[in-house]
Amino acid sequence: MDFDRPVERRGTASYKWERYGPDVLPFWVADMDLPSPPAVVAALERRAAHGVYGYSNVPDSLVEALLEHLARSYGWHVTADAFVYLPGVVPALNLACRAFAGPGEAVLTVVPAYPPFLEAPRLQGRRLVTAAARLQDGRWRLPLAALEDAVTPDTRVLLFCHPHNPLGRVWDEAELAAVIDLCRRRDLVLVSDEIHCDLILDAVRHVPAAVAAPDAAARIVTLMAPSKTFNLPGLNFAFAVIADDELRRRFVAAGEGLLPFPGCFAIAASEAAYREGGEWLAELRAYLRGNADRVAAFVAASLPGVTTTRVEATYLAWLDARGWLAVHDGGPAAAARACLDAGVALSDGRAFGAEPGCLRLNFGCPRPQLDEGLRRLGRALGGAPG
Ligand SMILES: Cc1ncc(COP(=O)(O)O)c(C=O)c1O
């Protein structure tokens, strides 16, 4: 696959590309500027050519593709009745808050966090409690003691991101065991958002939380999707795996009447992706590893007031520009603003519950585009020592 080839996305109603003017290159919202696997494009063309786009049913062939994917990739053997089909993972985060915590009760998460983790509890009339991830020897760690301290008697849910957006960590088996132990002892439902699980860029293995603790199935909801993996977020398809009947019933009841059935294009594309996208995905991972290394090398060489950590998974790098911010006027938004002024849009870390001066950079794009973005980033933040 020629991932270096640029794809013009302006004029395609792209959320990412239409937010800023023509002079700004977008490195913010998490979709990739890379085409999906050829088998996906072919499946969509075939489906489009049919001409009738009625209500859909999730066919047995897609269910089989999902079951095979989980077994092949993660050694995870589930049954089809564990699946709940969804239009997205974000609706599922909101449903989980409603289903498993009562009004005013608390939902726990680790910060920095993908912003909907912070928004869902409030949107659903629940309370948010947080614990900040720890940086130890240059690697982000789960804040196990702080999580323990943050749990109140009315905390019901842990919204967990694995691998983690924005920190890029694939939590290891010891960390998973500790989190599951916490959920058991404090009687929390573990909602494990594993949407980035297929985008492992390092020689580490993704272990689903439910695989790490098969005997904790009664309290684990796993959320997955083909959308990040195969760059299909505009098709709106995700799924939950909930092995326990009662837990699944509560989750489904919270969404009754609110969620659309998966659409016919999502179904066609998802099945093709899981069945035929393996080779493309292997090439993508290698390409993203190259991009991640390029970002890290650039930050180390050219941005003296900025640090970053190794990205183990995802196509997102977390930049700590607090050193830059400390020697520049302009208030808490100054780093993100300086980037925009230089023609490059990153996500401001404040939306992730981080201190001012942190930024997230989406490197899921052709390398020439990344290089131009990094040049602009150098103009924005390269000036002063931290
Ligand atoms: C951790 C995480 N969960 C969920 C989503 C979005 O999921 P969806 O588009 O299926 O709602 C994202 C997108 O960036 C994400 O990073």
mmCIF file of C-alpha atoms and ligand atoms in Angstrom:
data_model
loop_
_atom_site.group_PDB
_atom_site.id
_atom_site.type_symbol
_atom_site.label_atom_id
_atom_site.label_comp_id
_atom_site.label_asym_id
_atom_site.label_seq_id
_atom_site.Cartn_x
_atom_site.Cartn_y
_atom_site.Cartn_z
ATOM 1 C CA MET A 1 0.000 0.000 0.000
ATOM 2 C CA ASP A 2 1.371 3.405 -0.908
ATOM 3 C CA PHE A 3 0.598 5.285 2.309
ATOM 4 C CA ASP A 4 2.866 8.165 1.224
ATOM 5 C CA ARG A 5 0.402 9.182 -1.483
ATOM 6 C CA PRO A 6 -1.538 12.308 -0.420
ATOM 7 C CA VAL A 7 -5.345 12.146 -0.455
ATOM 8 C CA GLU A 8 -7.292 15.410 -0.830
ATOM 9 C CA ARG A 9 -9.933 15.442 1.914
ATOM 10 C CA ARG A 10 -11.064 19.042 1.663
ATOM 11 C CA GLY A 11 -14.510 19.134 0.081
ATOM 12 C CA THR A 12 -15.533 15.725 1.485
ATOM 13 C CA ALA A 13 -17.407 17.129 4.536
ATOM 14 C CA SER A 14 -14.433 16.076 6.666
ATOM 15 C CA TYR A 15 -14.787 17.172 10.292
ATOM 16 C CA LYS A 16 -11.026 17.227 10.610
ATOM 17 C CA TRP A 17 -10.264 19.236 7.458
ATOM 18 C CA GLU A 18 -13.172 21.687 7.415
ATOM 19 C CA ARG A 19 -12.715 23.142 10.904
ATOM 20 C CA TYR A 20 -9.765 25.372 10.095
ATOM 21 C CA GLY A 21 -8.942 27.492 7.054
ATOM 22 C CA PRO A 22 -6.956 26.419 3.998
ATOM 23 C CA ASP A 23 -3.670 27.534 5.593
ATOM 24 C CA VAL A 24 -3.884 25.060 8.480
ATOM 25 C CA LEU A 25 -2.892 21.389 8.323
ATOM 26 C CA PRO A 26 -5.017 19.357 10.762
ATOM 27 C CA PHE A 27 -3.382 16.913 13.187
ATOM 28 C CA TRP A 28 -6.200 16.853 15.716
ATOM 29 C CA VAL A 29 -9.337 14.625 15.603
ATOM 30 C CA ALA A 30 -8.556 10.893 15.516
ATOM 31 C CA ASP A 31 -9.144 9.713 11.989
ATOM 32 C CA MET A 32 -6.394 8.995 9.480
ATOM 33 C CA ASP A 33 -5.677 10.704 6.169
ATOM 34 C CA LEU A 34 -4.976 7.275 4.693
ATOM 35 C CA PRO A 35 -7.259 5.183 2.463
ATOM 36 C CA SER A 36 -8.942 2.075 3.893
ATOM 37 C CA PRO A 37 -7.947 -1.410 2.651
ATOM 38 C CA PRO A 38 -8.729 -1.994 -1.056
ATOM 39 C CA ALA A 39 -11.042 -4.876 -0.048
ATOM 40 C CA VAL A 40 -13.139 -2.414 1.973
ATOM 41 C CA VAL A 41 -13.397 0.029 -0.934
ATOM 42 C CA ALA A 42 -14.419 -2.837 -3.239
ATOM 43 C CA ALA A 43 -17.064 -4.071 -0.774
ATOM 44 C CA LEU A 44 -18.525 -0.575 -0.492
ATOM 45 C CA GLU A 45 -18.564 -0.167 -4.275
ATOM 46 C CA ARG A 46 -20.412 -3.470 -4.620
ATOM 47 C CA ARG A 47 -22.928 -2.488 -1.953
ATOM 48 C CA ALA A 48 -23.423 0.987 -3.465
ATOM 49 C CA ALA A 49 -24.002 -0.501 -6.928
ATOM 50 C CA HIS A 50 -26.948 -2.501 -5.597
ATOM 51 C CA GLY A 51 -28.984 0.702 -5.366
ATOM 52 C CA VAL A 52 -31.354 -0.278 -2.534
ATOM 53 C CA TYR A 53 -30.246 0.823 0.930
ATOM 54 C CA GLY A 54 -32.914 -0.510 3.260
ATOM 55 C CA TYR A 55 -32.727 -1.376 6.945
ATOM 56 C CA SER A 56 -30.047 -3.897 7.726
ATOM 57 C CA ASN A 57 -29.577 -6.870 9.889
ATOM 58 C CA VAL A 58 -26.154 -7.898 11.226
ATOM 59 C CA PRO A 59 -25.647 -11.027 9.102
ATOM 60 C CA ASP A 60 -24.181 -14.290 10.412
ATOM 61 C CA SER A 61 -21.200 -13.762 8.135
ATOM 62 C CA LEU A 62 -20.221 -10.539 9.968
ATOM 63 C CA VAL A 63 -20.785 -12.185 13.350
ATOM 64 C CA GLU A 64 -18.435 -14.999 12.266
ATOM 65 C CA ALA A 65 -15.862 -12.455 11.080
ATOM 66 C CA LEU A 66 -15.951 -10.738 14.497
ATOM 67 C CA LEU A 67 -15.670 -14.051 16.365
ATOM 68 C CA GLU A 68 -12.745 -15.143 14.189
ATOM 69 C CA HIS A 69 -11.027 -11.773 14.632
ATOM 70 C CA LEU A 70 -11.222 -11.971 18.437
ATOM 71 C CA ALA A 71 -10.039 -15.584 18.481
ATOM 72 C CA ARG A 72 -7.180 -15.008 16.014
ATOM 73 C CA SER A 73 -5.937 -11.681 17.357
ATOM 74 C CA TYR A 74 -6.444 -12.111 21.095
ATOM 75 C CA GLY A 75 -7.113 -15.798 21.720
ATOM 76 C CA TRP A 76 -10.504 -14.609 22.967
ATOM 77 C CA HIS A 77 -13.322 -17.097 22.480
ATOM 78 C CA VAL A 78 -16.731 -15.544 23.004
ATOM 79 C CA THR A 79 -20.177 -16.522 21.800
ATOM 80 C CA ALA A 80 -22.299 -14.475 19.431
ATOM 81 C CA ASP A 81 -24.870 -13.648 22.099
ATOM 82 C CA ALA A 82 -22.223 -11.614 23.963
ATOM 83 C CA PHE A 83 -22.224 -8.982 21.168
ATOM 84 C CA VAL A 84 -24.182 -5.746 21.280
ATOM 85 C CA TYR A 85 -23.979 -3.761 18.024
ATOM 86 C CA LEU A 86 -23.599 -0.009 18.301
ATOM 87 C CA PRO A 87 -23.326 3.093 16.116
ATOM 88 C CA GLY A 88 -20.160 4.121 17.987
ATOM 89 C CA VAL A 89 -18.088 3.729 21.113
ATOM 90 C CA VAL A 90 -18.922 7.199 22.460
ATOM 91 C CA PRO A 91 -22.668 6.395 22.711
ATOM 92 C CA ALA A 92 -21.624 3.229 24.554
ATOM 93 C CA LEU A 93 -19.575 5.218 27.100
ATOM 94 C CA ASN A 94 -22.653 7.349 27.767
ATOM 95 C CA LEU A 95 -24.951 4.322 27.970
ATOM 96 C CA ALA A 96 -22.599 2.646 30.412
ATOM 97 C CA CYS A 97 -22.738 5.661 32.745
ATOM 98 C CA ARG A 98 -26.528 5.497 32.679
ATOM 99 C CA ALA A 99 -26.753 1.737 32.954
ATOM 100 C CA PHE A 100 -24.306 1.121 35.786
ATOM 101 C CA ALA A 101 -24.335 4.300 37.923
ATOM 102 C CA GLY A 102 -27.424 5.941 39.389
ATOM 103 C CA PRO A 103 -28.194 9.676 39.113
ATOM 104 C CA GLY A 104 -25.523 11.650 40.974
ATOM 105 C CA GLU A 105 -23.332 8.598 41.557
ATOM 106 C CA ALA A 106 -19.696 8.611 40.546
ATOM 107 C CA VAL A 107 -17.790 7.353 37.516
ATOM 108 C CA LEU A 108 -14.016 7.008 37.745
ATOM 109 C CA THR A 109 -11.411 7.492 35.027
ATOM 110 C CA VAL A 110 -7.690 8.110 34.486
ATOM 111 C CA VAL A 111 -6.567 11.511 33.197
ATOM 112 C CA PRO A 112 -5.512 12.691 30.739
ATOM 113 C CA ALA A 113 -8.447 11.060 28.975
ATOM 114 C CA TYR A 114 -10.134 11.069 25.581
ATOM 115 C CA PRO A 115 -12.604 13.965 26.190
ATOM 116 C CA PRO A 116 -15.861 11.917 26.005
ATOM 117 C CA PHE A 117 -14.630 9.965 29.067
ATOM 118 C CA LEU A 118 -14.784 13.252 30.963
ATOM 119 C CA GLU A 119 -18.021 14.454 29.377
ATOM 120 C CA ALA A 120 -20.168 11.292 29.507
ATOM 121 C CA PRO A 121 -20.701 11.204 33.290
ATOM 122 C CA ARG A 122 -21.829 14.853 33.386
ATOM 123 C CA LEU A 123 -24.014 14.486 30.281
ATOM 124 C CA GLN A 124 -25.779 11.556 31.942
ATOM 125 C CA GLY A 125 -26.201 13.296 35.306
ATOM 126 C CA ARG A 126 -23.430 11.304 36.988
ATOM 127 C CA ARG A 127 -20.338 12.630 38.801
ATOM 128 C CA LEU A 128 -16.808 12.327 37.492
ATOM 129 C CA VAL A 129 -13.893 11.351 39.723
ATOM 130 C CA THR A 130 -10.363 11.106 38.305
ATOM 131 C CA ALA A 131 -6.844 9.944 39.027
ATOM 132 C CA ALA A 132 -3.843 11.319 37.111
ATOM 133 C CA ALA A 133 -1.539 8.904 35.254
ATOM 134 C CA ARG A 134 2.055 8.851 36.548
ATOM 135 C CA LEU A 135 5.173 9.327 34.461
ATOM 136 C CA GLN A 136 7.858 7.018 35.799
ATOM 137 C CA ASP A 137 11.245 6.515 34.144
ATOM 138 C CA GLY A 138 9.881 8.046 30.944
ATOM 139 C CA ARG A 139 6.905 5.696 30.717
ATOM 140 C CA TRP A 140 3.287 6.404 31.641
ATOM 141 C CA ARG A 141 1.909 4.170 34.406
ATOM 142 C CA LEU A 142 -1.535 3.541 35.781
ATOM 143 C CA PRO A 143 -1.988 5.531 39.009
ATOM 144 C CA LEU A 144 -3.116 2.556 41.073
ATOM 145 C CA ALA A 145 -2.866 4.199 44.505
ATOM 146 C CA ALA A 146 -4.589 7.375 43.265
ATOM 147 C CA LEU A 147 -7.373 5.320 41.671
ATOM 148 C CA GLU A 148 -7.882 3.545 44.955
ATOM 149 C CA ASP A 149 -8.036 6.870 46.810
ATOM 150 C CA ALA A 150 -10.432 8.392 44.282
ATOM 151 C CA VAL A 151 -13.075 5.671 44.715
ATOM 152 C CA THR A 152 -15.942 6.964 46.844
ATOM 153 C CA PRO A 153 -18.650 4.760 48.390
ATOM 154 C CA ASP A 154 -20.954 5.714 45.512
ATOM 155 C CA THR A 155 -18.471 5.094 42.677
ATOM 156 C CA ARG A 156 -19.958 2.462 40.372
ATOM 157 C CA VAL A 157 -17.994 2.460 37.120
ATOM 158 C CA LEU A 158 -14.399 2.664 35.910
ATOM 159 C CA LEU A 159 -14.150 3.996 32.361
ATOM 160 C CA PHE A 160 -10.863 2.489 31.237
ATOM 161 C CA CYS A 161 -8.987 3.170 28.007
ATOM 162 C CA HIS A 162 -6.800 0.267 26.815
ATOM 163 C CA PRO A 163 -4.636 0.967 24.844
ATOM 164 C CA HIS A 164 -4.715 4.484 26.162
ATOM 165 C CA ASN A 165 -5.646 7.568 24.183
ATOM 166 C CA PRO A 166 -3.805 9.962 24.515
ATOM 167 C CA LEU A 167 -0.856 8.357 26.356
ATOM 168 C CA GLY A 168 -0.220 5.523 23.873
ATOM 169 C CA ARG A 169 0.291 2.853 26.554
ATOM 170 C CA VAL A 170 -0.777 -0.771 26.177
ATOM 171 C CA TRP A 171 -1.439 -1.632 29.828
ATOM 172 C CA ASP A 172 0.456 -4.785 30.785
ATOM 173 C CA GLU A 173 -0.869 -7.856 32.528
ATOM 174 C CA ALA A 174 0.251 -6.715 35.989
ATOM 175 C CA GLU A 175 -1.511 -3.368 35.520
ATOM 176 C CA LEU A 176 -4.650 -5.112 34.244
ATOM 177 C CA ALA A 177 -4.637 -7.503 37.180
ATOM 178 C CA ALA A 178 -4.393 -4.579 39.607
ATOM 179 C CA VAL A 179 -7.255 -2.703 37.930
ATOM 180 C CA ILE A 180 -9.473 -5.762 37.933
ATOM 181 C CA ASP A 181 -8.641 -6.400 41.557
ATOM 182 C CA LEU A 182 -9.646 -2.796 42.359
ATOM 183 C CA CYS A 183 -12.948 -3.231 40.511
ATOM 184 C CA ARG A 184 -13.653 -6.446 42.402
ATOM 185 C CA ARG A 185 -12.841 -5.052 45.823
ATOM 186 C CA ARG A 186 -14.727 -1.779 45.283
ATOM 187 C CA ASP A 187 -17.556 -3.377 43.302
ATOM 188 C CA LEU A 188 -17.084 -1.348 40.092
ATOM 189 C CA VAL A 189 -18.172 -2.207 36.573
ATOM 190 C CA LEU A 190 -15.099 -2.081 34.334
ATOM 191 C CA VAL A 191 -15.914 -0.486 30.988
ATOM 192 C CA SER A 192 -12.849 -1.203 28.883
ATOM 193 C CA ASP A 193 -12.671 0.904 25.725
ATOM 194 C CA GLU A 194 -10.343 -1.131 23.501
ATOM 195 C CA ILE A 195 -11.040 0.711 20.239
ATOM 196 C CA HIS A 196 -7.282 1.125 19.577
ATOM 197 C CA CYS A 197 -6.403 -2.512 20.336
ATOM 198 C CA ASP A 198 -5.479 -3.509 16.768
ATOM 199 C CA LEU A 199 -3.054 -0.603 16.378
ATOM 200 C CA ILE A 200 -0.176 -1.982 18.435
ATOM 201 C CA LEU A 201 3.073 -0.495 17.138
ATOM 202 C CA ASP A 202 5.555 -2.143 19.509
ATOM 203 C CA ALA A 203 6.553 -5.667 20.382
ATOM 204 C CA VAL A 204 3.929 -5.769 23.116
ATOM 205 C CA ARG A 205 0.758 -7.811 23.152
ATOM 206 C CA HIS A 206 -2.690 -6.380 23.691
ATOM 207 C CA VAL A 207 -4.540 -8.452 26.281
ATOM 208 C CA PRO A 208 -8.241 -7.565 26.524
ATOM 209 C CA ALA A 209 -9.263 -6.916 30.131
ATOM 210 C CA ALA A 210 -11.840 -9.693 29.828
ATOM 211 C CA VAL A 211 -9.132 -12.140 28.734
ATOM 212 C CA ALA A 212 -6.883 -11.103 31.615
ATOM 213 C CA ALA A 213 -9.702 -11.893 34.053
ATOM 214 C CA PRO A 214 -12.184 -14.427 32.671
ATOM 215 C CA ASP A 215 -13.621 -14.947 36.151
ATOM 216 C CA ALA A 216 -14.541 -11.235 36.363
ATOM 217 C CA ALA A 217 -16.840 -11.419 33.324
ATOM 218 C CA ALA A 218 -19.847 -10.396 35.389
ATOM 219 C CA ARG A 219 -18.392 -6.910 35.739
ATOM 220 C CA ILE A 220 -16.602 -6.284 32.401
ATOM 221 C CA VAL A 221 -17.935 -4.490 29.326
ATOM 222 C CA THR A 222 -15.483 -4.394 26.396
ATOM 223 C CA LEU A 223 -15.933 -1.846 23.605
ATOM 224 C CA MET A 224 -14.315 -2.422 20.223
ATOM 225 C CA ALA A 225 -14.731 -1.293 16.611
ATOM 226 C CA PRO A 226 -13.146 -1.557 13.173
ATOM 227 C CA SER A 227 -13.234 2.248 12.936
ATOM 228 C CA LYS A 228 -9.738 3.203 14.169
ATOM 229 C CA THR A 229 -8.072 0.065 12.822
ATOM 230 C CA PHE A 230 -9.279 0.348 9.240
ATOM 231 C CA ASN A 231 -10.068 4.077 9.230
ATOM 232 C CA LEU A 232 -13.859 3.714 8.990
ATOM 233 C CA PRO A 233 -15.136 6.114 11.688
ATOM 234 C CA GLY A 234 -17.434 7.839 9.194
ATOM 235 C CA LEU A 235 -19.373 4.577 8.797
ATOM 236 C CA ASN A 236 -20.514 4.422 12.443
ATOM 237 C CA PHE A 237 -20.107 0.859 13.618
ATOM 238 C CA ALA A 238 -18.848 -0.522 16.925
ATOM 239 C CA PHE A 239 -19.637 -3.437 19.182
ATOM 240 C CA ALA A 240 -19.659 -4.307 22.848
ATOM 241 C CA VAL A 241 -18.687 -7.712 24.188
ATOM 242 C CA ILE A 242 -20.570 -8.452 27.408
ATOM 243 C CA ALA A 243 -20.445 -12.107 28.395
ATOM 244 C CA ASP A 244 -22.679 -11.791 31.453
ATOM 245 C CA ASP A 245 -26.401 -11.897 30.634
ATOM 246 C CA GLU A 246 -27.516 -9.580 33.441
ATOM 247 C CA LEU A 247 -24.814 -6.977 32.775
ATOM 248 C CA ARG A 248 -25.683 -7.061 29.069
ATOM 249 C CA ARG A 249 -29.396 -6.722 29.820
ATOM 250 C CA ARG A 250 -28.764 -3.576 31.910
ATOM 251 C CA PHE A 251 -26.566 -2.070 29.168
ATOM 252 C CA VAL A 252 -29.059 -2.800 26.399
ATOM 253 C CA ALA A 253 -31.985 -1.505 28.494
ATOM 254 C CA ALA A 254 -30.229 1.874 28.912
ATOM 255 C CA GLY A 255 -30.168 2.310 25.120
ATOM 256 C CA GLU A 256 -33.602 0.967 24.299
ATOM 257 C CA GLY A 257 -35.213 3.129 21.615
ATOM 258 C CA LEU A 258 -32.199 5.424 21.273
ATOM 259 C CA LEU A 259 -29.778 3.699 18.949
ATOM 260 C CA PRO A 260 -30.049 3.104 15.209
ATOM 261 C CA PHE A 261 -29.347 -0.316 13.697
ATOM 262 C CA PRO A 262 -25.963 -0.550 12.001
ATOM 263 C CA GLY A 263 -26.199 0.721 8.422
ATOM 264 C CA CYS A 264 -25.713 -1.369 5.307
ATOM 265 C CA PHE A 265 -22.402 0.304 4.400
ATOM 266 C CA ALA A 266 -20.986 -0.216 7.888
ATOM 267 C CA ILE A 267 -21.862 -3.901 7.673
ATOM 268 C CA ALA A 268 -20.328 -4.425 4.232
ATOM 269 C CA ALA A 269 -17.154 -2.531 5.110
ATOM 270 C CA SER A 270 -16.642 -4.108 8.542
ATOM 271 C CA GLU A 271 -16.903 -7.659 7.266
ATOM 272 C CA ALA A 272 -14.477 -6.990 4.405
ATOM 273 C CA ALA A 273 -12.063 -5.273 6.778
ATOM 274 C CA TYR A 274 -11.936 -8.089 9.330
ATOM 275 C CA ARG A 275 -11.841 -10.836 6.694
ATOM 276 C CA GLU A 276 -9.465 -9.327 4.143
ATOM 277 C CA GLY A 277 -7.685 -6.402 5.802
ATOM 278 C CA GLY A 278 -4.927 -8.315 7.615
ATOM 279 C CA GLU A 279 -2.077 -7.620 5.211
ATOM 280 C CA TRP A 280 -3.003 -3.975 4.868
ATOM 281 C CA LEU A 281 -3.096 -3.698 8.669
ATOM 282 C CA ALA A 282 0.387 -5.175 9.031
ATOM 283 C CA GLU A 283 1.696 -2.605 6.546
ATOM 284 C CA LEU A 284 -0.198 0.178 8.314
ATOM 285 C CA ARG A 285 1.324 -0.698 11.688
ATOM 286 C CA ALA A 286 4.820 -0.576 10.251
ATOM 287 C CA TYR A 287 4.060 2.770 8.596
ATOM 288 C CA LEU A 288 2.623 4.230 11.808
ATOM 289 C CA ARG A 289 5.666 2.994 13.761
ATOM 290 C CA GLY A 290 7.816 4.948 11.308
ATOM 291 C CA ASN A 291 5.669 8.053 11.774
ATOM 292 C CA ALA A 292 5.745 7.730 15.573
ATOM 293 C CA ASP A 293 9.545 7.481 15.522
ATOM 294 C CA ARG A 294 9.747 10.522 13.247
ATOM 295 C CA VAL A 295 7.651 12.580 15.671
ATOM 296 C CA ALA A 296 9.749 11.467 18.653
ATOM 297 C CA ALA A 297 13.031 12.205 16.874
ATOM 298 C CA PHE A 298 11.803 15.629 15.779
ATOM 299 C CA VAL A 299 10.626 16.574 19.275
ATOM 300 C CA ALA A 300 13.944 15.491 20.799
ATOM 301 C CA ALA A 301 16.051 17.315 18.198
ATOM 302 C CA SER A 302 14.054 20.459 17.495
ATOM 303 C CA LEU A 303 11.661 21.309 20.325
ATOM 304 C CA PRO A 304 13.766 22.050 23.420
ATOM 305 C CA GLY A 305 10.780 22.985 25.622
ATOM 306 C CA VAL A 306 8.768 19.877 24.707
ATOM 307 C CA THR A 307 8.957 16.216 25.741
ATOM 308 C CA THR A 308 7.118 13.105 24.616
ATOM 309 C CA THR A 309 7.043 9.375 25.397
ATOM 310 C CA ARG A 310 7.207 6.263 23.245
ATOM 311 C CA VAL A 311 3.909 5.472 21.522
ATOM 312 C CA GLU A 312 3.208 1.747 22.017
ATOM 313 C CA ALA A 313 -0.197 1.882 20.293
ATOM 314 C CA THR A 314 -2.550 4.318 18.500
ATOM 315 C CA TYR A 315 -1.567 6.997 15.977
ATOM 316 C CA LEU A 316 -1.544 9.701 18.631
ATOM 317 C CA ALA A 317 1.443 11.306 20.317
ATOM 318 C CA TRP A 318 1.170 13.198 23.589
ATOM 319 C CA LEU A 319 3.443 16.217 23.736
ATOM 320 C CA ASP A 320 4.260 17.973 26.992
ATOM 321 C CA ALA A 321 5.029 21.586 26.069
ATOM 322 C CA ARG A 322 4.792 22.960 29.592
ATOM 323 C CA GLY A 323 8.473 23.881 29.380
ATOM 324 C CA TRP A 324 7.703 26.008 26.322
ATOM 325 C CA LEU A 325 4.609 27.527 27.956
ATOM 326 C CA ALA A 326 6.563 28.522 31.065
ATOM 327 C CA VAL A 327 8.737 30.922 29.091
ATOM 328 C CA HIS A 328 6.049 32.322 26.794
ATOM 329 C CA ASP A 329 3.290 34.807 27.496
ATOM 330 C CA GLY A 330 -0.204 34.216 26.280
ATOM 331 C CA GLY A 331 -1.978 32.193 28.928
ATOM 332 C CA PRO A 332 -2.996 28.549 29.086
ATOM 333 C CA ALA A 333 -3.974 28.266 25.400
ATOM 334 C CA ALA A 334 -0.702 29.751 24.129
ATOM 335 C CA ALA A 335 0.890 26.507 22.894
ATOM 336 C CA ALA A 336 -2.133 25.367 20.869
ATOM 337 C CA ARG A 337 -2.576 28.931 19.599
ATOM 338 C CA ALA A 338 1.091 29.201 18.515
ATOM 339 C CA CYS A 339 0.619 25.983 16.541
ATOM 340 C CA LEU A 340 -2.466 27.326 14.784
ATOM 341 C CA ASP A 341 -0.664 30.578 13.993
ATOM 342 C CA ALA A 342 2.087 28.500 12.372
ATOM 343 C CA GLY A 343 -0.499 26.578 10.316
ATOM 344 C CA VAL A 344 -0.770 23.322 12.235
ATOM 345 C CA ALA A 345 -3.756 22.252 14.356
ATOM 346 C CA LEU A 346 -3.114 19.965 17.348
ATOM 347 C CA SER A 347 -5.572 19.073 20.118
ATOM 348 C CA ASP A 348 -5.223 21.209 23.241
ATOM 349 C CA GLY A 349 -4.550 18.850 26.162
ATOM 350 C CA ARG A 350 -6.837 20.840 28.452
ATOM 351 C CA ALA A 351 -9.822 19.092 26.841
ATOM 352 C CA PHE A 352 -8.265 15.829 28.076
ATOM 353 C CA GLY A 353 -8.139 17.054 31.663
ATOM 354 C CA ALA A 354 -4.409 17.828 31.439
ATOM 355 C CA GLU A 355 -2.488 20.860 32.611
ATOM 356 C CA PRO A 356 -2.081 23.763 30.173
ATOM 357 C CA GLY A 357 0.745 23.210 27.709
ATOM 358 C CA CYS A 358 0.015 19.588 26.750
ATOM 359 C CA LEU A 359 -0.905 18.794 23.156
ATOM 360 C CA ARG A 360 -1.989 15.718 21.195
ATOM 361 C CA LEU A 361 -0.649 15.148 17.708
ATOM 362 C CA ASN A 362 -2.372 12.725 15.307
ATOM 363 C CA PHE A 363 0.321 11.238 13.054
ATOM 364 C CA GLY A 364 -2.019 8.965 11.045
ATOM 365 C CA CYS A 365 -1.233 10.613 7.712
ATOM 366 C CA PRO A 366 1.101 10.391 4.699
ATOM 367 C CA ARG A 367 4.708 11.013 5.719
ATOM 368 C CA PRO A 368 5.229 14.077 3.488
ATOM 369 C CA GLN A 369 2.244 15.688 5.210
ATOM 370 C CA LEU A 370 3.615 14.758 8.625
ATOM 371 C CA ASP A 371 6.974 16.269 7.725
ATOM 372 C CA GLU A 372 5.338 19.531 6.669
ATOM 373 C CA GLY A 373 3.339 19.547 9.932
ATOM 374 C CA LEU A 374 6.517 18.998 11.947
ATOM 375 C CA ARG A 375 8.258 21.851 10.096
ATOM 376 C CA ARG A 376 5.376 24.114 11.089
ATOM 377 C CA LEU A 377 5.443 22.780 14.644
ATOM 378 C CA GLY A 378 9.117 23.710 14.732
ATOM 379 C CA ARG A 379 8.193 27.282 13.759
ATOM 380 C CA ALA A 380 5.560 27.334 16.520
ATOM 381 C CA LEU A 381 7.377 25.743 19.459
ATOM 382 C CA GLY A 382 11.002 25.453 18.399
ATOM 383 C CA GLY A 383 12.030 28.840 19.712
ATOM 384 C CA ALA A 384 12.914 28.612 23.373
ATOM 385 C CA PRO A 385 14.648 26.208 25.701
ATOM 386 C CA GLY A 386 12.451 24.614 28.347
HETATM 387 C C1 LIG B 1 -10.578 5.850 23.149
HETATM 388 C C2 LIG B 1 -11.606 6.212 22.115
HETATM 389 N N1 LIG B 1 -12.871 5.791 22.248
HETATM 390 C C3 LIG B 1 -13.801 6.086 21.336
HETATM 391 C C4 LIG B 1 -13.506 6.860 20.228
HETATM 392 C C5 LIG B 1 -14.558 7.215 19.228
HETATM 393 O O1 LIG B 1 -15.413 6.166 19.023
HETATM 394 P P1 LIG B 1 -16.670 6.270 18.036
HETATM 395 O O2 LIG B 1 -16.262 7.097 16.861
HETATM 396 O O3 LIG B 1 -16.958 4.843 17.716
HETATM 397 O O4 LIG B 1 -17.768 6.907 18.833
HETATM 398 C C6 LIG B 1 -12.207 7.325 20.063
HETATM 399 C C7 LIG B 1 -11.872 8.190 18.915
HETATM 400 O O5 LIG B 1 -10.898 8.866 18.911
HETATM 401 C C8 LIG B 1 -11.231 6.990 21.022
HETATM 402 O O6 LIG B 1 -9.971 7.401 20.898
#
